[in-house]
Amino acid sequence: MADRLTQLQDCLDQLATQFYASLRYLSTHHSSSSTLPPSPHVAPFPATDTNPHQRPDTPTTFAAAQRELATDLVEKVQEIEYLTGTLPGLDKSEESQVRKIRELEQELRSVEEERKAAVGERKKCLGVLEEVIGKVGRVKDSMGPIWIWLEQLHKMSHAVESR
Protein backbone atom coordinates (compact mmCIF):
# COMPACT_ATOMS: atom_id res chain seq x y z
CA MET A 1 0.00 0.00 0.00
CA ALA A 2 1.22 3.45 -0.80
CA ASP A 3 2.20 5.89 1.91
CA ARG A 4 -0.26 8.57 3.01
CA LEU A 5 1.34 11.38 1.04
CA THR A 6 1.21 9.34 -2.17
CA GLN A 7 -2.42 8.46 -1.47
CA LEU A 8 -3.17 12.13 -0.84
CA GLN A 9 -1.47 13.16 -4.09
CA ASP A 10 -3.40 10.49 -6.00
CA CYS A 11 -6.68 11.74 -4.49
CA LEU A 12 -5.86 15.34 -5.43
CA ASP A 13 -5.08 14.22 -8.99
CA GLN A 14 -8.37 12.31 -9.11
CA LEU A 15 -10.24 15.34 -7.75
CA ALA A 16 -8.77 17.56 -10.46
CA THR A 17 -9.79 14.99 -13.08
CA GLN A 18 -13.29 14.84 -11.61
CA PHE A 19 -13.55 18.65 -11.67
CA TYR A 20 -12.52 18.70 -15.32
CA ALA A 21 -14.88 15.87 -16.27
CA SER A 22 -17.75 17.51 -14.38
CA LEU A 23 -17.22 20.88 -16.03
CA ARG A 24 -16.88 19.22 -19.43
CA TYR A 25 -20.11 17.28 -18.92
CA LEU A 26 -22.00 20.32 -17.67
CA SER A 27 -20.81 22.49 -20.55
CA THR A 28 -21.63 19.93 -23.23
CA HIS A 29 -24.91 18.47 -21.97
CA HIS A 30 -26.84 21.50 -20.75
CA SER A 31 -29.70 23.03 -22.64
CA SER A 32 -28.87 26.22 -24.43
CA SER A 33 -31.46 28.25 -22.57
CA SER A 34 -30.17 30.46 -19.81
CA THR A 35 -31.37 29.85 -16.28
CA LEU A 36 -30.33 33.31 -15.08
CA PRO A 37 -31.99 36.55 -15.98
CA PRO A 38 -29.84 38.78 -18.21
CA SER A 39 -27.53 41.12 -16.34
CA PRO A 40 -25.95 44.30 -17.69
CA HIS A 41 -22.79 43.55 -15.61
CA VAL A 42 -22.13 40.08 -16.99
CA ALA A 43 -21.31 39.35 -20.59
CA PRO A 44 -23.39 36.61 -22.19
CA PHE A 45 -21.71 33.18 -22.21
CA PRO A 46 -20.75 32.23 -25.78
CA ALA A 47 -22.20 29.07 -27.27
CA THR A 48 -19.83 26.11 -27.04
CA ASP A 49 -21.60 23.71 -29.34
CA THR A 50 -18.75 22.16 -31.31
CA ASN A 51 -20.75 19.11 -32.32
CA PRO A 52 -24.03 19.99 -34.02
CA HIS A 53 -25.30 16.38 -33.63
CA GLN A 54 -24.95 16.38 -29.85
CA ARG A 55 -28.25 16.82 -28.11
CA PRO A 56 -28.57 18.16 -24.57
CA ASP A 57 -29.82 15.83 -21.85
CA THR A 58 -33.36 16.06 -20.69
CA PRO A 59 -33.79 18.27 -17.63
CA THR A 60 -34.42 15.21 -15.43
CA THR A 61 -31.35 13.36 -16.71
CA PHE A 62 -29.21 16.48 -16.48
CA ALA A 63 -30.33 17.14 -12.87
CA ALA A 64 -29.62 13.52 -11.88
CA ALA A 65 -26.18 13.72 -13.48
CA GLN A 66 -25.48 16.98 -11.64
CA ARG A 67 -26.40 15.34 -8.31
CA GLU A 68 -24.18 12.34 -9.09
CA LEU A 69 -21.23 14.56 -10.09
CA ALA A 70 -21.66 16.67 -6.97
CA THR A 71 -21.84 13.56 -4.78
CA ASP A 72 -18.65 12.18 -6.35
CA LEU A 73 -16.84 15.46 -5.76
CA VAL A 74 -18.01 15.65 -2.13
CA GLU A 75 -16.93 12.06 -1.48
CA LYS A 76 -13.49 12.71 -2.96
CA VAL A 77 -13.08 15.85 -0.84
CA GLN A 78 -14.08 13.86 2.27
CA GLU A 79 -11.48 11.23 1.38
CA ILE A 80 -8.86 13.97 1.05
CA GLU A 81 -9.89 15.45 4.40
CA TYR A 82 -9.60 12.02 6.04
CA LEU A 83 -6.11 11.43 4.57
CA THR A 84 -5.02 14.91 5.62
CA GLY A 85 -6.27 14.24 9.14
CA THR A 86 -4.24 11.02 9.39
CA LEU A 87 -0.96 12.68 8.49
CA PRO A 88 1.47 12.43 11.40
CA GLY A 89 2.43 15.49 13.35
CA LEU A 90 -0.60 17.66 12.73
CA ASP A 91 -1.53 17.54 16.41
CA LYS A 92 2.01 18.20 17.70
CA SER A 93 3.97 21.38 18.20
CA GLU A 94 7.07 22.18 16.20
CA GLU A 95 9.26 21.72 19.29
CA SER A 96 7.76 18.29 19.91
CA GLN A 97 8.42 17.27 16.30
CA VAL A 98 12.02 18.53 16.45
CA ARG A 99 12.56 16.63 19.71
CA LYS A 100 11.19 13.44 18.12
CA ILE A 101 13.48 13.87 15.11
CA ARG A 102 16.51 14.25 17.41
CA GLU A 103 15.49 11.11 19.33
CA LEU A 104 15.16 9.19 16.08
CA GLU A 105 18.55 10.48 14.88
CA GLN A 106 20.17 9.28 18.12
CA GLU A 107 18.47 5.91 17.81
CA LEU A 108 19.69 5.67 14.20
CA ARG A 109 23.27 6.40 15.32
CA SER A 110 23.18 3.67 17.99
CA VAL A 111 21.68 1.15 15.57
CA GLU A 112 24.38 2.03 13.02
CA GLU A 113 27.06 1.43 15.68
CA GLU A 114 25.49 -1.96 16.45
CA ARG A 115 25.46 -2.78 12.75
CA LYS A 116 29.15 -1.87 12.39
CA ALA A 117 30.00 -4.03 15.43
CA ALA A 118 28.05 -6.95 13.94
CA VAL A 119 29.90 -6.53 10.62
CA GLY A 120 33.21 -6.56 12.50
CA GLU A 121 32.19 -9.69 14.40
CA ARG A 122 31.14 -11.35 11.14
CA LYS A 123 34.52 -10.59 9.57
CA LYS A 124 36.30 -11.96 12.63
CA CYS A 125 34.24 -15.18 12.56
CA LEU A 126 34.82 -15.52 8.83
CA GLY A 127 38.58 -15.27 9.41
CA VAL A 128 38.46 -18.00 12.08
CA LEU A 129 36.34 -20.21 9.82
CA GLU A 130 38.74 -19.77 6.90
CA GLU A 131 41.63 -20.68 9.19
CA VAL A 132 39.86 -23.86 10.37
CA ILE A 133 38.95 -24.85 6.81
CA GLY A 134 42.56 -24.32 5.78
CA LYS A 135 43.79 -26.55 8.63
CA VAL A 136 41.28 -29.28 7.75
CA GLY A 137 42.44 -29.12 4.14
CA ARG A 138 46.08 -29.45 5.18
CA VAL A 139 45.25 -32.38 7.48
CA LYS A 140 43.31 -34.07 4.69
CA ASP A 141 46.21 -33.59 2.25
CA SER A 142 48.75 -34.93 4.74
CA MET A 143 46.65 -37.99 5.63
CA GLY A 144 46.04 -39.08 2.03
CA PRO A 145 44.55 -42.62 1.92
CA ILE A 146 43.75 -42.60 5.64
CA TRP A 147 41.41 -39.60 5.08
CA ILE A 148 39.59 -41.48 2.31
CA TRP A 149 39.20 -44.47 4.64
CA LEU A 150 37.84 -42.19 7.43
CA GLU A 151 35.30 -40.65 5.02
CA GLN A 152 34.10 -44.12 3.98
CA LEU A 153 33.86 -45.18 7.62
CA HIS A 154 31.83 -42.04 8.38
CA LYS A 155 29.43 -42.77 5.51
CA MET A 156 28.97 -46.35 6.64
CA SER A 157 28.21 -45.25 10.19
CA HIS A 158 25.51 -42.89 8.90
CA ALA A 159 24.05 -45.66 6.77
CA VAL A 160 23.87 -47.96 9.78
CA GLU A 161 22.29 -45.21 11.93
CA SER A 162 19.62 -44.46 9.34
CA ARG A 163 18.41 -48.11 9.34
PDB file of C-alpha atoms in Angstrom:
ATOM      1  CA  MET A   1       0.000   0.000   0.000  1.00  0.00           C
ATOM      2  CA  ALA A   2       1.225   3.453  -0.802  1.00  0.00           C
ATOM      3  CA  ASP A   3       2.203   5.887   1.911  1.00  0.00           C
ATOM      4  CA  ARG A   4      -0.260   8.566   3.008  1.00  0.00           C
ATOM      5  CA  LEU A   5       1.342  11.379   1.037  1.00  0.00           C
ATOM      6  CA  THR A   6       1.207   9.341  -2.168  1.00  0.00           C
ATOM      7  CA  GLN A   7      -2.425   8.459  -1.473  1.00  0.00           C
ATOM      8  CA  LEU A   8      -3.167  12.129  -0.839  1.00  0.00           C
ATOM      9  CA  GLN A   9      -1.465  13.165  -4.092  1.00  0.00           C
ATOM     10  CA  ASP A  10      -3.399  10.488  -5.998  1.00  0.00           C
ATOM     11  CA  CYS A  11      -6.676  11.743  -4.493  1.00  0.00           C
ATOM     12  CA  LEU A  12      -5.857  15.341  -5.435  1.00  0.00           C
ATOM     13  CA  ASP A  13      -5.085  14.225  -8.993  1.00  0.00           C
ATOM     14  CA  GLN A  14      -8.374  12.309  -9.109  1.00  0.00           C
ATOM     15  CA  LEU A  15     -10.239  15.336  -7.746  1.00  0.00           C
ATOM     16  CA  ALA A  16      -8.765  17.562 -10.455  1.00  0.00           C
ATOM     17  CA  THR A  17      -9.791  14.994 -13.082  1.00  0.00           C
ATOM     18  CA  GLN A  18     -13.292  14.842 -11.614  1.00  0.00           C
ATOM     19  CA  PHE A  19     -13.546  18.647 -11.670  1.00  0.00           C
ATOM     20  CA  TYR A  20     -12.518  18.698 -15.325  1.00  0.00           C
ATOM     21  CA  ALA A  21     -14.883  15.871 -16.274  1.00  0.00           C
ATOM     22  CA  SER A  22     -17.751  17.510 -14.381  1.00  0.00           C
ATOM     23  CA  LEU A  23     -17.217  20.883 -16.028  1.00  0.00           C
ATOM     24  CA  ARG A  24     -16.879  19.220 -19.433  1.00  0.00           C
ATOM     25  CA  TYR A  25     -20.113  17.281 -18.922  1.00  0.00           C
ATOM     26  CA  LEU A  26     -21.998  20.324 -17.666  1.00  0.00           C
ATOM     27  CA  SER A  27     -20.807  22.494 -20.548  1.00  0.00           C
ATOM     28  CA  THR A  28     -21.629  19.932 -23.229  1.00  0.00           C
ATOM     29  CA  HIS A  29     -24.910  18.474 -21.971  1.00  0.00           C
ATOM     30  CA  HIS A  30     -26.839  21.504 -20.749  1.00  0.00           C
ATOM     31  CA  SER A  31     -29.697  23.030 -22.639  1.00  0.00           C
ATOM     32  CA  SER A  32     -28.869  26.222 -24.430  1.00  0.00           C
ATOM     33  CA  SER A  33     -31.464  28.254 -22.575  1.00  0.00           C
ATOM     34  CA  SER A  34     -30.173  30.461 -19.810  1.00  0.00           C
ATOM     35  CA  THR A  35     -31.368  29.845 -16.278  1.00  0.00           C
ATOM     36  CA  LEU A  36     -30.327  33.306 -15.078  1.00  0.00           C
ATOM     37  CA  PRO A  37     -31.989  36.553 -15.982  1.00  0.00           C
ATOM     38  CA  PRO A  38     -29.842  38.775 -18.211  1.00  0.00           C
ATOM     39  CA  SER A  39     -27.532  41.118 -16.343  1.00  0.00           C
ATOM     40  CA  PRO A  40     -25.947  44.301 -17.687  1.00  0.00           C
ATOM     41  CA  HIS A  41     -22.795  43.554 -15.608  1.00  0.00           C
ATOM     42  CA  VAL A  42     -22.131  40.082 -16.988  1.00  0.00           C
ATOM     43  CA  ALA A  43     -21.307  39.353 -20.594  1.00  0.00           C
ATOM     44  CA  PRO A  44     -23.386  36.606 -22.193  1.00  0.00           C
ATOM     45  CA  PHE A  45     -21.712  33.184 -22.207  1.00  0.00           C
ATOM     46  CA  PRO A  46     -20.750  32.235 -25.775  1.00  0.00           C
ATOM     47  CA  ALA A  47     -22.201  29.071 -27.269  1.00  0.00           C
ATOM     48  CA  THR A  48     -19.831  26.108 -27.041  1.00  0.00           C
ATOM     49  CA  ASP A  49     -21.596  23.712 -29.343  1.00  0.00           C
ATOM     50  CA  THR A  50     -18.747  22.156 -31.314  1.00  0.00           C
ATOM     51  CA  ASN A  51     -20.748  19.107 -32.319  1.00  0.00           C
ATOM     52  CA  PRO A  52     -24.029  19.993 -34.022  1.00  0.00           C
ATOM     53  CA  HIS A  53     -25.297  16.382 -33.630  1.00  0.00           C
ATOM     54  CA  GLN A  54     -24.951  16.380 -29.852  1.00  0.00           C
ATOM     55  CA  ARG A  55     -28.253  16.824 -28.107  1.00  0.00           C
ATOM     56  CA  PRO A  56     -28.571  18.159 -24.573  1.00  0.00           C
ATOM     57  CA  ASP A  57     -29.816  15.826 -21.850  1.00  0.00           C
ATOM     58  CA  THR A  58     -33.364  16.056 -20.689  1.00  0.00           C
ATOM     59  CA  PRO A  59     -33.787  18.275 -17.633  1.00  0.00           C
ATOM     60  CA  THR A  60     -34.421  15.211 -15.430  1.00  0.00           C
ATOM     61  CA  THR A  61     -31.349  13.358 -16.708  1.00  0.00           C
ATOM     62  CA  PHE A  62     -29.212  16.482 -16.483  1.00  0.00           C
ATOM     63  CA  ALA A  63     -30.334  17.143 -12.874  1.00  0.00           C
ATOM     64  CA  ALA A  64     -29.621  13.515 -11.880  1.00  0.00           C
ATOM     65  CA  ALA A  65     -26.179  13.724 -13.475  1.00  0.00           C
ATOM     66  CA  GLN A  66     -25.485  16.980 -11.637  1.00  0.00           C
ATOM     67  CA  ARG A  67     -26.402  15.345  -8.314  1.00  0.00           C
ATOM     68  CA  GLU A  68     -24.177  12.344  -9.091  1.00  0.00           C
ATOM     69  CA  LEU A  69     -21.230  14.557 -10.092  1.00  0.00           C
ATOM     70  CA  ALA A  70     -21.664  16.669  -6.966  1.00  0.00           C
ATOM     71  CA  THR A  71     -21.839  13.562  -4.776  1.00  0.00           C
ATOM     72  CA  ASP A  72     -18.653  12.180  -6.348  1.00  0.00           C
ATOM     73  CA  LEU A  73     -16.842  15.465  -5.758  1.00  0.00           C
ATOM     74  CA  VAL A  74     -18.010  15.655  -2.133  1.00  0.00           C
ATOM     75  CA  GLU A  75     -16.934  12.055  -1.477  1.00  0.00           C
ATOM     76  CA  LYS A  76     -13.489  12.710  -2.957  1.00  0.00           C
ATOM     77  CA  VAL A  77     -13.081  15.851  -0.837  1.00  0.00           C
ATOM     78  CA  GLN A  78     -14.081  13.861   2.265  1.00  0.00           C
ATOM     79  CA  GLU A  79     -11.484  11.230   1.378  1.00  0.00           C
ATOM     80  CA  ILE A  80      -8.855  13.967   1.046  1.00  0.00           C
ATOM     81  CA  GLU A  81      -9.887  15.449   4.405  1.00  0.00           C
ATOM     82  CA  TYR A  82      -9.599  12.021   6.036  1.00  0.00           C
ATOM     83  CA  LEU A  83      -6.113  11.426   4.569  1.00  0.00           C
ATOM     84  CA  THR A  84      -5.018  14.911   5.618  1.00  0.00           C
ATOM     85  CA  GLY A  85      -6.271  14.242   9.141  1.00  0.00           C
ATOM     86  CA  THR A  86      -4.242  11.021   9.386  1.00  0.00           C
ATOM     87  CA  LEU A  87      -0.957  12.682   8.494  1.00  0.00           C
ATOM     88  CA  PRO A  88       1.468  12.433  11.395  1.00  0.00           C
ATOM     89  CA  GLY A  89       2.432  15.494  13.351  1.00  0.00           C
ATOM     90  CA  LEU A  90      -0.603  17.660  12.731  1.00  0.00           C
ATOM     91  CA  ASP A  91      -1.527  17.541  16.408  1.00  0.00           C
ATOM     92  CA  LYS A  92       2.015  18.195  17.704  1.00  0.00           C
ATOM     93  CA  SER A  93       3.969  21.381  18.199  1.00  0.00           C
ATOM     94  CA  GLU A  94       7.072  22.177  16.196  1.00  0.00           C
ATOM     95  CA  GLU A  95       9.261  21.722  19.291  1.00  0.00           C
ATOM     96  CA  SER A  96       7.760  18.289  19.906  1.00  0.00           C
ATOM     97  CA  GLN A  97       8.416  17.267  16.303  1.00  0.00           C
ATOM     98  CA  VAL A  98      12.022  18.529  16.454  1.00  0.00           C
ATOM     99  CA  ARG A  99      12.564  16.631  19.712  1.00  0.00           C
ATOM    100  CA  LYS A 100      11.188  13.439  18.122  1.00  0.00           C
ATOM    101  CA  ILE A 101      13.476  13.872  15.112  1.00  0.00           C
ATOM    102  CA  ARG A 102      16.506  14.247  17.405  1.00  0.00           C
ATOM    103  CA  GLU A 103      15.489  11.113  19.333  1.00  0.00           C
ATOM    104  CA  LEU A 104      15.162   9.192  16.075  1.00  0.00           C
ATOM    105  CA  GLU A 105      18.551  10.477  14.880  1.00  0.00           C
ATOM    106  CA  GLN A 106      20.175   9.277  18.125  1.00  0.00           C
ATOM    107  CA  GLU A 107      18.470   5.908  17.806  1.00  0.00           C
ATOM    108  CA  LEU A 108      19.693   5.674  14.205  1.00  0.00           C
ATOM    109  CA  ARG A 109      23.270   6.403  15.324  1.00  0.00           C
ATOM    110  CA  SER A 110      23.178   3.675  17.987  1.00  0.00           C
ATOM    111  CA  VAL A 111      21.684   1.151  15.565  1.00  0.00           C
ATOM    112  CA  GLU A 112      24.379   2.034  13.025  1.00  0.00           C
ATOM    113  CA  GLU A 113      27.059   1.428  15.677  1.00  0.00           C
ATOM    114  CA  GLU A 114      25.494  -1.959  16.447  1.00  0.00           C
ATOM    115  CA  ARG A 115      25.463  -2.782  12.746  1.00  0.00           C
ATOM    116  CA  LYS A 116      29.146  -1.872  12.388  1.00  0.00           C
ATOM    117  CA  ALA A 117      30.002  -4.026  15.434  1.00  0.00           C
ATOM    118  CA  ALA A 118      28.052  -6.951  13.941  1.00  0.00           C
ATOM    119  CA  VAL A 119      29.896  -6.533  10.618  1.00  0.00           C
ATOM    120  CA  GLY A 120      33.213  -6.561  12.497  1.00  0.00           C
ATOM    121  CA  GLU A 121      32.189  -9.693  14.399  1.00  0.00           C
ATOM    122  CA  ARG A 122      31.141 -11.353  11.144  1.00  0.00           C
ATOM    123  CA  LYS A 123      34.519 -10.586   9.571  1.00  0.00           C
ATOM    124  CA  LYS A 124      36.300 -11.958  12.630  1.00  0.00           C
ATOM    125  CA  CYS A 125      34.239 -15.181  12.560  1.00  0.00           C
ATOM    126  CA  LEU A 126      34.816 -15.515   8.834  1.00  0.00           C
ATOM    127  CA  GLY A 127      38.583 -15.266   9.412  1.00  0.00           C
ATOM    128  CA  VAL A 128      38.464 -17.999  12.081  1.00  0.00           C
ATOM    129  CA  LEU A 129      36.342 -20.208   9.825  1.00  0.00           C
ATOM    130  CA  GLU A 130      38.744 -19.768   6.896  1.00  0.00           C
ATOM    131  CA  GLU A 131      41.629 -20.684   9.190  1.00  0.00           C
ATOM    132  CA  VAL A 132      39.859 -23.865  10.375  1.00  0.00           C
ATOM    133  CA  ILE A 133      38.954 -24.846   6.813  1.00  0.00           C
ATOM    134  CA  GLY A 134      42.563 -24.325   5.780  1.00  0.00           C
ATOM    135  CA  LYS A 135      43.793 -26.550   8.632  1.00  0.00           C
ATOM    136  CA  VAL A 136      41.280 -29.278   7.751  1.00  0.00           C
ATOM    137  CA  GLY A 137      42.441 -29.118   4.140  1.00  0.00           C
ATOM    138  CA  ARG A 138      46.085 -29.454   5.179  1.00  0.00           C
ATOM    139  CA  VAL A 139      45.252 -32.384   7.481  1.00  0.00           C
ATOM    140  CA  LYS A 140      43.313 -34.066   4.689  1.00  0.00           C
ATOM    141  CA  ASP A 141      46.205 -33.588   2.254  1.00  0.00           C
ATOM    142  CA  SER A 142      48.747 -34.933   4.743  1.00  0.00           C
ATOM    143  CA  MET A 143      46.653 -37.993   5.634  1.00  0.00           C
ATOM    144  CA  GLY A 144      46.043 -39.085   2.030  1.00  0.00           C
ATOM    145  CA  PRO A 145      44.555 -42.619   1.921  1.00  0.00           C
ATOM    146  CA  ILE A 146      43.752 -42.603   5.644  1.00  0.00           C
ATOM    147  CA  TRP A 147      41.411 -39.602   5.083  1.00  0.00           C
ATOM    148  CA  ILE A 148      39.586 -41.481   2.310  1.00  0.00           C
ATOM    149  CA  TRP A 149      39.199 -44.474   4.645  1.00  0.00           C
ATOM    150  CA  LEU A 150      37.843 -42.191   7.426  1.00  0.00           C
ATOM    151  CA  GLU A 151      35.298 -40.648   5.021  1.00  0.00           C
ATOM    152  CA  GLN A 152      34.104 -44.122   3.978  1.00  0.00           C
ATOM    153  CA  LEU A 153      33.863 -45.184   7.617  1.00  0.00           C
ATOM    154  CA  HIS A 154      31.830 -42.043   8.378  1.00  0.00           C
ATOM    155  CA  LYS A 155      29.430 -42.770   5.506  1.00  0.00           C
ATOM    156  CA  MET A 156      28.973 -46.346   6.642  1.00  0.00           C
ATOM    157  CA  SER A 157      28.213 -45.245  10.189  1.00  0.00           C
ATOM    158  CA  HIS A 158      25.510 -42.886   8.897  1.00  0.00           C
ATOM    159  CA  ALA A 159      24.055 -45.663   6.766  1.00  0.00           C
ATOM    160  CA  VAL A 160      23.875 -47.965   9.780  1.00  0.00           C
ATOM    161  CA  GLU A 161      22.289 -45.209  11.930  1.00  0.00           C
ATOM    162  CA  SER A 162      19.616 -44.463   9.338  1.00  0.00           C
ATOM    163  CA  ARG A 163      18.415 -48.113   9.338  1.00  0.00           C
TER     164      ARG A 163
END
